[in-house]
């Protein structure tokens, strides 16, 4: 899946890196030349050195062919304008914007951003998830902080290692969307087994995710 990212600082860099590791095709638009060079040299991905709030930069990034659009610059106005252009001009169905000032969260939502993500509001949830277990890494908070995209690393002592997904309990509001095993990337089916070391990408409401972790024996 091709995903356009506005902002190539620390947040943009690690987001692009994570998406790349999960088999996606990130393309980044960044103003500063030094960040562009780091992204291109380190991740070997397409990088547009330009302003993500201009049609020229968005067209150069192939925005029209992207499945999702994420603006994570350090400026809320920039993120808003970029998302509005992506949706209104290029017709992208889903936009995500980093919110640097929590007071702007609702404003961005009203002005058309599908998923405004406030780092400050989500810090507590993220810390809770990291404290719970180092096998779980939240990649993205969604739906106002009530759901998340999370990477689960299956531990060596996983009680259900070798069992297929159809045999494992899955809460109604949770879904496994990918399994990465070494260099192999799998779109999971019911007959896909889970093995120690697998990196599993899960999309779920927070309540369902906690239930899933308890059922799989990966909670505290």
Backbone as ProteinMPNN parsed JSONL, in Angstrom:
{"seq_chain_A": "XXXXXXXXXXXXXXXXXXXXXXXXXXXXXXXXXXXXXXXXXXXXXXXXXXXXXXXXXXXXXXXXXXXXXXXXXXXXXXXXXXXXXXXXXXXXXXXXXXXXXXXXXXXXXXXXXXXXXXXXXXXXXXXXXXXXXXXXXXXXXXXXXXXXXXXXXXXXXXXXXXXXXXXXXXXXXXXXXXXXXXXXXXXXXXXXXXXXXXXXXXXXXXXXXXXXXXXXXXXX", "coords_chain_A": {"N_chain_A": [[0.848, -1.194, 0.0], [0.653, 2.155, -0.938], [1.699, 5.022, 0.741], [1.503, 8.391, 1.558], [3.571, 10.644, 3.253], [3.774, 13.572, 5.097], [6.324, 15.491, 6.254], [9.466, 14.891, 7.419], [10.893, 14.597, 9.763], [11.819, 13.331, 13.023], [9.461, 11.903, 13.764], [8.242, 11.432, 11.252], [10.302, 9.997, 10.012], [10.55, 7.583, 11.563], [7.978, 6.616, 11.299], [7.836, 6.152, 8.529], [9.851, 4.214, 8.352], [8.744, 2.128, 9.894], [6.42, 1.531, 8.409], [7.587, 0.708, 6.034], [8.894, -1.612, 6.893], [6.713, -3.196, 7.26], [5.884, -3.866, 4.779], [4.723, -1.874, 3.243], [4.58, 1.04, 1.001], [6.04, 3.784, 1.522], [6.131, 7.285, 0.762], [7.819, 10.299, 1.134], [7.391, 13.744, 1.888], [9.342, 16.49, 2.482], [10.615, 19.548, 3.778], [13.255, 20.341, 4.548], [16.539, 19.947, 3.42], [18.546, 18.346, 4.644], [17.12, 16.445, 6.147], [15.799, 15.174, 4.112], [17.915, 13.956, 2.734], [18.824, 12.172, 4.698], [16.61, 10.444, 4.965], [16.422, 9.38, 2.352], [18.932, 8.153, 2.055], [19.094, 6.391, 4.256], [16.701, 4.851, 4.364], [16.114, 4.361, 1.749], [13.918, 5.219, 0.117], [11.351, 6.899, -1.873], [11.733, 10.395, -1.802], [10.533, 13.623, -1.576], [11.78, 16.774, -1.831], [10.394, 19.446, -0.633], [7.499, 21.61, -0.212], [4.856, 20.422, 1.568], [2.354, 21.528, 1.481], [1.79, 22.399, -1.005], [0.535, 22.034, -4.329], [2.316, 21.217, -6.269], [4.341, 19.738, -4.952], [2.836, 17.647, -3.86], [1.84, 16.452, -6.164], [4.235, 15.641, -7.322], [4.928, 13.652, -5.554], [3.175, 11.729, -6.203], [0.622, 11.698, -5.122], [-2.052, 11.244, -5.83], [-2.182, 8.552, -6.348], [-1.991, 7.302, -3.944], [-2.949, 5.306, -1.092], [-3.403, 6.179, 1.428], [-2.936, 9.057, 3.571], [-0.708, 10.866, 5.499], [0.028, 13.415, 7.718], [2.639, 14.671, 9.479], [4.116, 16.829, 10.384], [5.724, 19.394, 12.4], [3.941, 21.44, 12.677], [0.699, 22.441, 13.146], [-1.016, 23.84, 11.403], [0.16, 23.45, 8.91], [-0.129, 20.66, 8.682], [-2.917, 20.472, 8.618], [-3.633, 21.915, 6.24], [-2.285, 20.39, 4.302], [-3.63, 17.918, 4.542], [-6.221, 18.702, 3.814], [-5.836, 19.413, 1.11], [-5.052, 16.924, 0.095], [-7.393, 15.468, 0.371], [-9.467, 17.021, -0.897], [-8.46, 17.832, -3.412], [-7.015, 15.643, -4.463], [-8.58, 13.524, -3.818], [-8.215, 11.585, -1.803], [-9.281, 9.017, 0.387], [-8.802, 8.77, 3.142], [-7.37, 10.623, 5.708], [-4.728, 11.438, 7.943], [-3.618, 13.317, 10.684], [-0.981, 14.655, 12.588], [-1.317, 16.174, 15.719], [-0.034, 18.86, 17.273], [-0.649, 20.721, 19.222], [-2.872, 20.004, 21.677], [-5.309, 21.369, 21.928], [-6.11, 21.891, 19.392], [-7.176, 19.638, 18.315], [-9.98, 18.97, 17.985], [-10.697, 21.028, 16.273], [-9.225, 20.473, 13.924], [-10.484, 18.108, 13.223], [-13.094, 18.991, 12.667], [-12.572, 20.518, 10.444], [-12.066, 18.756, 8.477], [-10.076, 16.751, 8.679], [-9.643, 13.333, 8.867], [-8.575, 11.641, 10.887], [-7.335, 13.039, 13.537], [-4.395, 13.045, 15.435], [-3.303, 13.344, 18.598], [-0.308, 13.717, 20.16], [0.203, 14.366, 22.79], [-2.227, 13.79, 24.137], [-2.278, 11.068, 23.761], [-0.084, 10.063, 25.042], [-0.198, 8.955, 27.622], [-1.637, 6.577, 27.166], [0.129, 5.309, 25.44], [2.412, 4.982, 27.077], [1.343, 3.298, 28.993], [0.905, 1.018, 27.44], [3.549, 0.396, 26.745], [4.65, -0.149, 29.228], [3.176, -2.332, 29.919], [4.088, -4.506, 28.364], [7.113, -5.296, 26.691], [6.854, -6.486, 24.29], [4.916, -5.397, 22.803], [4.055, -2.846, 20.594], [2.778, 0.217, 20.047], [1.722, 1.659, 17.073], [0.071, 3.544, 15.911], [-2.41, 5.71, 17.049], [-5.938, 5.779, 16.937], [-9.259, 6.959, 15.986], [-9.888, 8.986, 17.879], [-8.342, 8.118, 19.997], [-9.443, 5.773, 20.93], [-8.944, 3.466, 19.641], [-6.374, 1.466, 18.047], [-3.422, 0.91, 16.025], [-1.319, -1.709, 16.259], [1.815, -3.32, 16.836], [2.663, -6.622, 17.469], [4.998, -8.71, 18.892], [5.521, -12.07, 18.696], [6.3, -14.078, 21.395], [8.993, -16.376, 22.442], [7.931, -18.258, 24.222], [5.264, -18.526, 23.579], [2.068, -19.694, 24.109], [0.358, -20.684, 22.166], [1.798, -21.233, 19.909], [2.268, -22.229, 16.57], [-0.372, -22.822, 16.12], [-3.154, -22.098, 13.983], [-4.704, -19.041, 12.858], [-7.477, -19.28, 12.783], [-8.007, -20.956, 14.861], [-7.547, -19.528, 17.105], [-8.753, -17.329, 19.665], [-10.474, -14.399, 18.775], [-11.426, -11.205, 19.554], [-14.437, -9.421, 18.667], [-14.01, -6.779, 17.847], [-11.397, -6.639, 16.897], [-8.718, -7.2, 14.62], [-6.38, -9.093, 12.731], [-4.022, -7.866, 10.565], [-1.646, -8.213, 9.211], [1.21, -10.412, 8.966], [4.56, -10.659, 9.705], [7.324, -12.56, 9.002], [10.487, -13.063, 9.54], [12.017, -12.266, 6.571], [9.754, -12.509, 5.152], [6.47, -11.535, 4.174], [3.105, -11.715, 5.093], [-0.297, -11.775, 4.159], [-2.73, -12.39, 6.334], [-4.698, -15.379, 6.7], [-7.331, -17.638, 7.685], [-5.986, -20.031, 7.921], [-3.411, -19.368, 8.509], [-0.533, -19.836, 10.406], [0.702, -18.888, 13.697], [3.915, -18.129, 14.75], [6.764, -18.299, 16.959], [8.534, -15.281, 17.243], [7.284, -14.046, 15.127], [6.065, -10.983, 13.746], [3.222, -9.357, 14.367], [0.644, -7.469, 13.026], [-1.891, -5.619, 14.373], [-5.17, -4.345, 14.286], [-7.351, -2.683, 16.331], [-10.026, -1.907, 18.646], [-9.304, -0.343, 21.774], [-10.29, -1.646, 24.083], [-10.898, -4.168, 23.079], [-8.381, -4.967, 22.287], [-6.965, -5.28, 24.694], [-8.409, -7.419, 25.727], [-7.75, -9.341, 23.825], [-4.979, -9.62, 24.285], [-4.972, -10.716, 26.853], [-6.331, -13.132, 26.374], [-4.527, -14.395, 24.689], [-2.47, -14.752, 26.344], [-0.544, -12.796, 26.675], [-0.592, -10.645, 28.277], [0.009, -8.882, 31.358]], "CA_chain_A": [[0.0, 0.0, 0.0], [1.426, 3.388, -1.026], [1.253, 5.987, 1.744], [2.216, 9.66, 1.493], [3.846, 11.214, 4.571], [4.259, 14.952, 5.111], [7.184, 15.686, 7.416], [10.492, 13.862, 7.475], [11.654, 14.668, 11.007], [11.888, 12.071, 13.765], [8.191, 11.173, 13.671], [8.091, 10.972, 9.876], [11.324, 8.993, 9.728], [10.233, 6.294, 12.175], [6.731, 6.139, 10.706], [8.194, 5.587, 7.226], [10.624, 2.999, 8.608], [7.822, 1.086, 10.339], [5.566, 1.156, 7.284], [8.434, -0.027, 5.102], [9.12, -2.935, 7.469], [5.476, -3.972, 7.175], [5.553, -4.149, 3.393], [4.061, -0.762, 2.564], [5.427, 1.859, 0.138], [5.942, 5.184, 1.921], [6.817, 8.357, 0.055], [7.863, 11.385, 2.108], [7.627, 15.126, 1.453], [10.014, 17.206, 3.574], [11.203, 20.809, 3.314], [14.667, 20.507, 4.836], [17.387, 19.087, 2.607], [19.282, 17.359, 5.443], [16.204, 15.355, 6.478], [15.546, 14.435, 2.867], [19.084, 13.121, 2.468], [18.842, 11.08, 5.68], [15.56, 9.497, 4.606], [16.761, 8.696, 1.109], [20.124, 7.317, 2.244], [18.89, 5.363, 5.276], [15.567, 3.977, 4.08], [16.048, 4.095, 0.306], [12.535, 5.399, -0.321], [11.174, 8.164, -2.59], [11.641, 11.573, -0.946], [10.351, 14.871, -2.308], [12.227, 17.926, -1.05], [9.484, 20.524, -0.989], [6.462, 22.03, 0.732], [3.714, 19.516, 1.483], [1.089, 22.261, 1.335], [1.68, 22.859, -2.392], [0.095, 21.01, -5.279], [3.476, 20.727, -7.002], [5.002, 18.692, -4.16], [1.922, 16.514, -3.737], [1.809, 15.787, -7.469], [5.531, 14.98, -7.502], [4.933, 12.468, -4.696], [2.178, 10.769, -6.693], [-0.411, 11.656, -4.085], [-3.309, 10.707, -6.362], [-2.14, 7.1, -6.354], [-1.78, 6.794, -2.585], [-4.118, 4.748, -0.406], [-3.581, 6.911, 2.68], [-2.162, 10.296, 3.643], [-0.398, 11.157, 6.898], [0.797, 14.647, 7.889], [3.216, 14.612, 10.827], [5.061, 17.92, 10.599], [5.599, 20.004, 13.723], [3.053, 22.589, 12.582], [-0.687, 21.984, 12.968], [-1.597, 24.472, 10.217], [0.711, 22.731, 7.758], [-0.768, 19.343, 8.628], [-4.309, 20.664, 8.213], [-3.7, 22.297, 4.827], [-1.87, 19.242, 3.504], [-4.728, 16.935, 4.556], [-7.337, 19.24, 3.032], [-5.487, 19.273, -0.303], [-5.067, 15.498, -0.241], [-8.779, 14.999, 0.288], [-10.312, 17.77, -1.827], [-7.893, 17.899, -4.752], [-6.584, 14.331, -4.953], [-9.63, 12.555, -3.538], [-7.825, 10.5, -0.899], [-10.401, 8.73, 1.278], [-8.465, 8.783, 4.56], [-6.239, 11.474, 6.066], [-4.333, 11.407, 9.35], [-2.764, 14.464, 10.984], [-0.408, 14.835, 13.913], [-1.758, 17.407, 16.378], [0.996, 19.254, 18.215], [-1.364, 21.389, 20.321], [-4.111, 19.243, 21.911], [-6.488, 22.226, 21.764], [-6.48, 21.937, 17.978], [-7.657, 18.326, 17.871], [-11.357, 19.035, 17.508], [-10.722, 21.956, 15.145], [-8.779, 19.748, 12.736], [-11.525, 17.144, 12.866], [-14.199, 19.735, 12.057], [-12.141, 21.075, 9.166], [-11.965, 17.713, 7.466], [-9.089, 15.697, 8.92], [-10.365, 12.141, 9.316], [-8.033, 11.13, 12.154], [-6.323, 13.868, 14.184], [-3.718, 12.274, 16.473], [-2.597, 14.206, 19.536], [0.747, 13.004, 20.879], [0.052, 14.625, 24.222], [-3.374, 13.042, 24.645], [-2.053, 9.624, 23.667], [1.138, 9.674, 25.733], [-0.537, 8.061, 28.728], [-1.988, 5.259, 26.618], [1.335, 4.706, 24.904], [3.244, 4.557, 28.192], [0.687, 2.14, 29.598], [1.141, -0.108, 26.554], [4.958, 0.031, 26.818], [4.886, -0.736, 30.535], [2.489, -3.619, 29.962], [5.014, -5.512, 27.845], [7.969, -4.775, 25.629], [6.539, -7.192, 23.049], [3.815, -4.688, 22.167], [4.463, -1.498, 20.207], [1.7, 0.944, 19.392], [2.209, 2.41, 15.926], [-0.815, 4.657, 15.591], [-3.667, 5.805, 17.79], [-6.99, 6.132, 16.0], [-10.618, 7.162, 16.492], [-9.875, 9.772, 19.112], [-7.643, 7.421, 21.074], [-10.19, 4.601, 21.389], [-8.485, 2.307, 18.885], [-4.961, 1.62, 17.705], [-2.7, -0.029, 15.176], [-0.285, -2.165, 17.183], [2.663, -4.434, 16.431], [2.875, -7.61, 18.534], [6.035, -9.701, 18.606], [5.168, -13.335, 19.348], [7.467, -14.49, 22.193], [9.404, -17.784, 22.328], [7.106, -19.129, 25.063], [3.859, -18.341, 23.22], [1.358, -20.948, 24.385], [-0.389, -21.165, 21.01], [2.693, -21.274, 18.756], [1.959, -23.29, 15.619], [-1.798, -22.862, 15.832], [-3.579, -21.163, 12.944], [-5.529, -17.944, 13.371], [-8.864, -19.726, 12.943], [-8.117, -21.682, 16.13], [-7.304, -18.603, 18.206], [-9.866, -16.437, 19.953], [-10.326, -13.02, 18.341], [-12.581, -10.363, 19.883], [-15.141, -8.92, 17.498], [-13.476, -5.482, 17.433], [-9.958, -6.753, 16.648], [-8.417, -7.943, 13.399], [-4.973, -9.206, 12.38], [-3.97, -7.417, 9.173], [-0.446, -8.72, 8.544], [2.175, -11.185, 9.748], [5.894, -10.606, 9.121], [8.139, -13.654, 9.53], [11.782, -12.866, 8.904], [11.898, -11.398, 5.402], [8.492, -12.82, 4.465], [5.296, -10.765, 4.584], [1.908, -12.491, 4.809], [-1.664, -11.311, 4.408], [-3.205, -13.567, 7.073], [-5.964, -16.065, 6.47], [-7.655, -18.503, 8.814], [-5.027, -21.134, 8.014], [-2.065, -18.833, 8.766], [-0.095, -20.13, 11.779], [1.533, -17.911, 14.389], [5.127, -18.758, 15.247], [7.619, -17.447, 17.781], [9.303, -14.318, 16.459], [6.427, -13.337, 14.173], [5.594, -9.641, 14.069], [1.813, -9.353, 13.991], [0.045, -6.139, 13.022], [-3.283, -5.761, 14.829], [-6.012, -3.155, 14.351], [-8.395, -3.027, 17.305], [-10.415, -0.982, 19.702], [-8.429, -0.584, 22.918], [-10.877, -2.648, 24.976], [-10.758, -5.478, 22.432], [-6.964, -5.316, 22.27], [-6.606, -5.793, 26.015], [-9.007, -8.75, 25.813], [-6.943, -10.215, 22.977], [-3.709, -9.894, 24.962], [-5.249, -11.629, 27.945], [-6.681, -14.44, 25.802], [-3.321, -14.982, 24.101], [-1.462, -14.922, 27.398], [0.536, -11.831, 26.469], [-0.771, -9.537, 29.222], [0.969, -8.861, 32.476]], "C_chain_A": [[0.885, 1.247, 0.0], [0.836, 4.437, -0.083], [2.124, 7.228, 1.656], [2.352, 10.244, 2.899], [4.38, 12.626, 4.402], [5.056, 15.157, 6.39], [8.184, 14.548, 7.542], [11.404, 13.981, 8.68], [11.648, 13.322, 11.705], [10.617, 11.248, 13.619], [8.012, 10.6, 12.27], [9.066, 9.871, 9.52], [10.922, 7.627, 10.279], [8.904, 5.732, 11.679], [7.023, 5.484, 9.362], [8.941, 4.271, 7.397], [9.697, 1.844, 9.001], [6.932, 0.605, 9.205], [6.349, 0.328, 6.268], [8.659, -1.453, 5.585], [7.889, -3.826, 7.364], [4.979, -4.118, 5.733], [4.841, -3.046, 2.644], [5.07, 0.054, 1.762], [5.291, 3.331, 0.516], [6.697, 6.11, 0.976], [6.712, 9.591, 0.944], [8.104, 12.726, 1.422], [8.182, 15.898, 2.655], [10.7, 18.457, 3.016], [12.724, 20.84, 3.443], [15.521, 19.446, 4.121], [18.072, 17.998, 3.431], [18.402, 16.185, 5.855], [15.913, 14.504, 5.24], [16.691, 13.472, 2.569], [19.145, 11.933, 3.423], [17.813, 10.016, 5.322], [15.939, 8.683, 3.38], [17.93, 7.733, 1.302], [19.872, 6.143, 3.18], [17.811, 4.358, 4.89], [15.441, 3.613, 2.61], [14.606, 4.112, -0.193], [12.428, 6.71, -1.102], [10.978, 9.322, -1.597], [11.548, 12.818, -1.827], [10.787, 16.013, -1.403], [11.374, 19.123, -1.467], [8.469, 20.774, 0.1], [5.221, 21.162, 0.54], [2.366, 20.196, 1.385], [0.934, 22.816, -0.079], [1.279, 21.71, -3.304], [1.274, 20.402, -6.016], [4.146, 19.57, -6.256], [4.126, 17.451, -4.056], [1.831, 15.738, -5.049], [3.108, 15.025, -7.716], [5.625, 13.693, -6.689], [3.954, 11.402, -5.175], [1.026, 10.602, -5.729], [-1.708, 11.008, -4.568], [-3.349, 9.188, -6.333], [-1.944, 6.479, -4.99], [-3.081, 6.275, -1.973], [-4.411, 5.481, 0.899], [-2.624, 8.09, 2.71], [-1.966, 10.654, 5.105], [0.481, 12.401, 6.971], [1.311, 14.714, 9.32], [4.278, 15.691, 11.043], [4.843, 18.496, 11.994], [4.687, 21.199, 13.759], [1.638, 22.131, 12.267], [-1.327, 22.576, 11.713], [-1.119, 23.777, 8.941], [0.032, 21.38, 7.585], [-2.208, 19.444, 8.155], [-4.419, 20.955, 6.72], [-3.339, 21.119, 3.929], [-2.987, 18.2, 3.415], [-5.913, 17.414, 3.733], [-7.073, 19.115, 1.534], [-5.563, 17.815, -0.747], [-6.486, 15.001, -0.459], [-9.558, 15.692, -0.832], [-9.782, 17.778, -3.256], [-7.578, 16.518, -5.321], [-7.558, 13.209, -4.598], [-9.245, 11.401, -2.647], [-8.907, 10.271, 0.15], [-10.091, 8.876, 2.756], [-7.229, 9.637, 4.808], [-6.006, 11.415, 7.573], [-3.389, 12.579, 9.598], [-2.262, 14.426, 12.421], [-0.869, 16.181, 14.465], [-0.744, 17.749, 17.458], [0.42, 19.958, 19.434], [-2.689, 20.68, 20.534], [-5.383, 20.062, 21.739], [-6.978, 22.258, 20.321], [-7.106, 20.638, 17.47], [-9.052, 18.399, 17.264], [-11.482, 19.963, 16.307], [-10.311, 21.246, 13.854], [-9.821, 18.743, 12.273], [-12.686, 17.846, 12.158], [-13.854, 20.253, 10.666], [-11.773, 20.001, 8.147], [-10.923, 16.643, 7.653], [-9.803, 14.476, 9.494], [-9.89, 11.675, 10.692], [-6.959, 12.09, 12.675], [-5.718, 13.116, 15.367], [-2.898, 13.215, 17.344], [-1.574, 13.393, 20.324], [0.592, 13.168, 22.376], [-1.074, 13.798, 24.814], [-3.104, 11.552, 24.694], [-0.829, 9.139, 24.435], [0.849, 8.692, 26.862], [-0.868, 6.663, 28.25], [-0.75, 4.543, 26.089], [2.239, 4.191, 26.013], [2.659, 3.326, 28.866], [0.974, 0.891, 28.771], [2.585, -0.579, 26.644], [5.293, -0.626, 28.159], [4.304, -2.143, 30.592], [3.392, -4.752, 29.464], [5.84, -4.927, 26.725], [7.749, -5.498, 24.309], [5.494, -6.439, 22.223], [4.243, -3.262, 21.858], [3.322, -0.826, 19.455], [2.267, 1.81, 18.286], [1.375, 3.646, 15.652], [-2.074, 4.592, 16.432], [-4.736, 6.337, 16.848], [-8.307, 6.386, 16.73], [-10.629, 7.879, 17.834], [-9.223, 9.068, 20.283], [-8.352, 6.188, 21.583], [-9.794, 3.316, 20.649], [-7.03, 2.534, 18.495], [-4.5, 0.564, 16.717], [-1.456, -0.418, 15.957], [0.496, -3.339, 16.611], [2.931, -5.332, 17.633], [3.978, -8.568, 18.085], [5.732, -10.973, 19.398], [6.397, -13.875, 20.083], [7.789, -15.976, 22.03], [8.507, -18.739, 23.108], [5.611, -18.989, 24.769], [3.111, -19.668, 23.304], [0.679, -21.538, 23.154], [0.466, -21.196, 19.74], [2.369, -22.475, 17.87], [0.492, -23.401, 15.294], [-2.147, -21.815, 14.776], [-4.549, -20.148, 13.537], [-6.977, -18.378, 13.619], [-9.079, -20.441, 14.278], [-7.957, -20.771, 17.344], [-8.507, -17.684, 18.411], [-9.538, -15.03, 19.51], [-11.556, -12.235, 18.737], [-13.183, -9.761, 18.621], [-14.514, -7.629, 16.957], [-11.958, -5.494, 17.284], [-9.732, -7.579, 15.395], [-6.906, -7.949, 13.173], [-4.841, -8.874, 10.9], [-2.677, -7.82, 8.457], [0.402, -9.515, 9.523], [3.51, -11.118, 9.012], [6.758, -11.658, 9.805], [9.501, -13.607, 8.834], [11.649, -11.859, 7.779], [10.594, -11.614, 4.644], [7.334, -12.028, 5.058], [4.042, -11.512, 4.154], [0.645, -11.669, 5.068], [-2.368, -12.486, 5.066], [-4.57, -14.075, 6.624], [-6.222, -16.942, 7.684], [-6.655, -19.615, 9.016], [-3.586, -20.654, 8.21], [-1.647, -19.128, 10.206], [0.673, -18.954, 12.369], [2.714, -18.648, 15.007], [5.93, -17.773, 16.088], [8.467, -16.547, 16.887], [8.499, -13.574, 15.416], [6.117, -11.934, 14.675], [4.191, -9.503, 13.486], [1.263, -7.933, 14.101], [-1.446, -6.277, 13.308], [-3.973, -4.402, 14.857], [-7.185, -3.475, 15.265], [-8.797, -1.843, 18.158], [-9.603, -1.34, 20.945], [-8.978, -1.664, 23.854], [-10.709, -4.051, 24.396], [-9.3, -5.919, 22.427], [-6.527, -5.893, 23.61], [-7.178, -7.202, 26.227], [-8.183, -9.755, 25.017], [-5.636, -10.6, 23.668], [-3.894, -10.859, 26.134], [-5.534, -13.038, 27.427], [-5.461, -15.157, 25.229], [-2.213, -15.169, 25.126], [-0.297, -13.958, 27.28], [0.377, -10.602, 27.366], [0.261, -9.608, 30.31], [1.059, -10.217, 33.136]], "O_chain_A": [[1.769, 1.379, 0.846], [-0.366, 4.704, -0.104], [3.351, 7.129, 1.677], [1.375, 10.329, 3.642], [5.329, 12.851, 3.65], [4.519, 15.013, 7.488], [7.809, 13.394, 7.746], [12.549, 13.53, 8.645], [11.489, 12.285, 11.06], [10.676, 10.042, 13.38], [7.672, 9.427, 12.112], [8.717, 8.924, 8.816], [10.946, 6.63, 9.556], [8.718, 4.516, 11.64], [6.526, 4.395, 9.078], [8.688, 3.314, 6.665], [9.842, 0.726, 8.507], [6.712, -0.597, 9.055], [5.828, -0.638, 5.711], [8.62, -2.395, 4.793], [7.996, -5.053, 7.376], [3.818, -4.446, 5.493], [4.396, -3.258, 1.515], [6.272, -0.202, 1.828], [4.51, 4.055, -0.101], [7.759, 5.763, 0.459], [5.634, 9.898, 1.453], [8.913, 12.832, 0.5], [7.556, 15.946, 3.714], [11.285, 18.43, 1.934], [13.409, 21.317, 2.538], [15.267, 18.245, 4.204], [18.174, 16.855, 2.984], [18.875, 15.05, 5.911], [15.798, 13.281, 5.318], [16.467, 12.32, 2.199], [19.475, 10.819, 3.015], [18.108, 8.822, 5.369], [15.8, 7.46, 3.363], [17.916, 6.623, 0.77], [20.362, 5.038, 2.947], [17.988, 3.153, 5.069], [14.741, 2.663, 2.261], [14.134, 3.17, -0.829], [13.321, 7.551, -1.006], [10.165, 9.236, -0.677], [12.381, 13.035, -2.707], [10.224, 16.199, -0.324], [11.602, 19.731, -2.513], [8.563, 20.223, 1.197], [4.611, 21.17, -0.529], [1.343, 19.531, 1.224], [0.037, 23.621, -0.327], [1.644, 20.557, -3.07], [1.254, 19.218, -6.355], [4.478, 18.547, -6.855], [4.623, 16.329, -4.153], [1.754, 14.51, -5.044], [3.098, 13.915, -8.247], [6.315, 12.753, -7.083], [3.907, 10.303, -4.622], [0.514, 9.499, -5.541], [-2.381, 10.31, -3.809], [-4.428, 8.596, -6.297], [-1.751, 5.268, -4.878], [-4.169, 6.75, -2.299], [-5.526, 5.417, 1.417], [-1.634, 8.126, 1.979], [-2.931, 10.739, 5.866], [1.551, 12.446, 6.363], [0.526, 14.803, 10.264], [5.229, 15.488, 11.799], [3.892, 18.128, 12.684], [4.647, 21.913, 14.761], [1.403, 21.503, 11.235], [-2.094, 21.897, 11.031], [-1.897, 23.547, 8.015], [-0.338, 21.001, 6.474], [-2.673, 18.605, 7.383], [-5.204, 20.32, 6.016], [-4.0, 20.874, 2.92], [-3.258, 17.664, 2.34], [-6.543, 16.623, 3.031], [-7.97, 18.755, 0.772], [-6.072, 17.508, -1.826], [-6.746, 14.209, -1.365], [-10.231, 15.031, -1.623], [-10.562, 17.736, -4.207], [-7.832, 16.244, -6.494], [-7.377, 12.071, -5.03], [-9.866, 10.34, -2.708], [-9.401, 11.229, 0.744], [-11.003, 9.084, 3.556], [-6.178, 9.416, 4.207], [-6.946, 11.352, 8.365], [-2.466, 12.811, 8.817], [-3.032, 14.192, 13.352], [-0.819, 17.198, 13.774], [-0.606, 17.022, 18.442], [0.933, 19.813, 20.544], [-3.557, 20.74, 19.663], [-6.436, 19.501, 21.433], [-8.128, 22.613, 20.059], [-7.519, 20.56, 16.313], [-9.27, 17.934, 16.145], [-12.291, 19.709, 15.415], [-10.962, 21.396, 12.82], [-10.017, 18.549, 11.073], [-13.2, 17.342, 11.159], [-14.73, 20.409, 9.816], [-11.233, 20.304, 7.083], [-10.874, 15.7, 6.864], [-10.496, 14.585, 10.505], [-10.703, 11.354, 11.558], [-5.793, 11.97, 12.297], [-6.451, 12.603, 16.212], [-1.922, 13.808, 16.887], [-1.939, 12.484, 21.07], [0.82, 12.231, 23.141], [-0.91, 13.177, 25.864], [-3.63, 10.847, 25.555], [-0.56, 7.939, 24.477], [1.57, 7.71, 27.036], [-0.437, 5.677, 28.848], [-0.593, 3.335, 26.262], [2.777, 3.088, 25.912], [3.391, 2.419, 29.262], [1.253, -0.173, 29.325], [2.851, -1.78, 26.625], [6.112, -1.543, 28.222], [4.865, -3.034, 31.229], [3.451, -5.821, 30.07], [5.339, -4.155, 25.907], [8.387, -5.166, 23.31], [5.22, -6.803, 21.08], [4.732, -2.549, 22.734], [2.949, -1.25, 18.361], [3.181, 2.602, 18.516], [1.895, 4.673, 15.215], [-2.725, 3.55, 16.519], [-4.475, 7.24, 16.052], [-8.456, 6.079, 17.912], [-11.279, 7.451, 18.788], [-9.514, 9.38, 21.437], [-7.917, 5.599, 22.573], [-10.25, 2.225, 20.99], [-6.514, 3.648, 18.597], [-5.091, -0.508, 16.587], [-0.631, 0.435, 16.282], [-0.071, -4.235, 15.986], [3.371, -4.865, 18.684], [3.888, -9.164, 17.012], [5.691, -10.949, 20.628], [7.432, -14.105, 19.458], [6.961, -16.744, 21.54], [8.335, -19.893, 22.715], [4.782, -19.302, 25.624], [3.479, -20.643, 22.648], [0.446, -22.745, 23.091], [-0.065, -21.185, 18.629], [2.214, -23.595, 18.357], [0.131, -24.014, 14.289], [-1.504, -20.769, 14.694], [-5.139, -20.38, 14.593], [-7.622, -17.901, 14.552], [-10.206, -20.522, 14.766], [-8.201, -21.189, 18.476], [-9.188, -17.311, 17.456], [-8.465, -14.51, 19.817], [-12.653, -12.571, 18.29], [-12.493, -9.614, 17.613], [-14.489, -7.412, 15.746], [-11.303, -4.478, 17.517], [-10.457, -8.539, 15.132], [-6.234, -6.943, 13.394], [-5.471, -9.52, 10.063], [-2.615, -7.775, 7.228], [0.329, -9.324, 10.737], [3.592, -11.474, 7.837], [6.909, -11.655, 11.027], [9.648, -14.049, 7.695], [11.219, -10.727, 8.0], [10.354, -10.979, 3.617], [7.227, -11.87, 6.274], [3.918, -11.903, 2.993], [0.543, -10.962, 6.07], [-2.588, -13.501, 4.405], [-5.454, -13.313, 6.232], [-5.411, -16.978, 8.609], [-6.477, -20.1, 10.133], [-2.647, -21.442, 8.091], [-2.336, -18.714, 11.138], [1.224, -18.128, 11.641], [2.546, -19.656, 15.695], [5.789, -16.559, 15.941], [9.044, -17.001, 15.898], [8.968, -12.576, 14.87], [5.929, -11.718, 15.872], [4.002, -9.531, 12.269], [1.398, -7.281, 15.136], [-2.17, -6.959, 12.584], [-3.431, -3.43, 15.383], [-7.93, -4.423, 15.016], [-8.025, -0.908, 18.367], [-9.253, -2.503, 21.147], [-8.223, -2.496, 24.358], [-10.416, -5.002, 25.121], [-9.011, -7.109, 22.55], [-5.8, -6.885, 23.653], [-6.531, -8.064, 26.822], [-7.946, -10.875, 25.469], [-5.234, -11.763, 23.643], [-3.049, -11.723, 26.366], [-5.036, -14.02, 27.978], [-5.375, -16.384, 25.28], [-1.142, -15.686, 24.807], [0.811, -14.257, 27.727], [1.123, -9.631, 27.231], [1.266, -10.31, 30.194], [1.815, -10.389, 34.092]]}, "name": "protein", "num_of_chains": 1, "seq": "XXXXXXXXXXXXXXXXXXXXXXXXXXXXXXXXXXXXXXXXXXXXXXXXXXXXXXXXXXXXXXXXXXXXXXXXXXXXXXXXXXXXXXXXXXXXXXXXXXXXXXXXXXXXXXXXXXXXXXXXXXXXXXXXXXXXXXXXXXXXXXXXXXXXXXXXXXXXXXXXXXXXXXXXXXXXXXXXXXXXXXXXXXXXXXXXXXXXXXXXXXXXXXXXXXXXXXXXXXXX"}
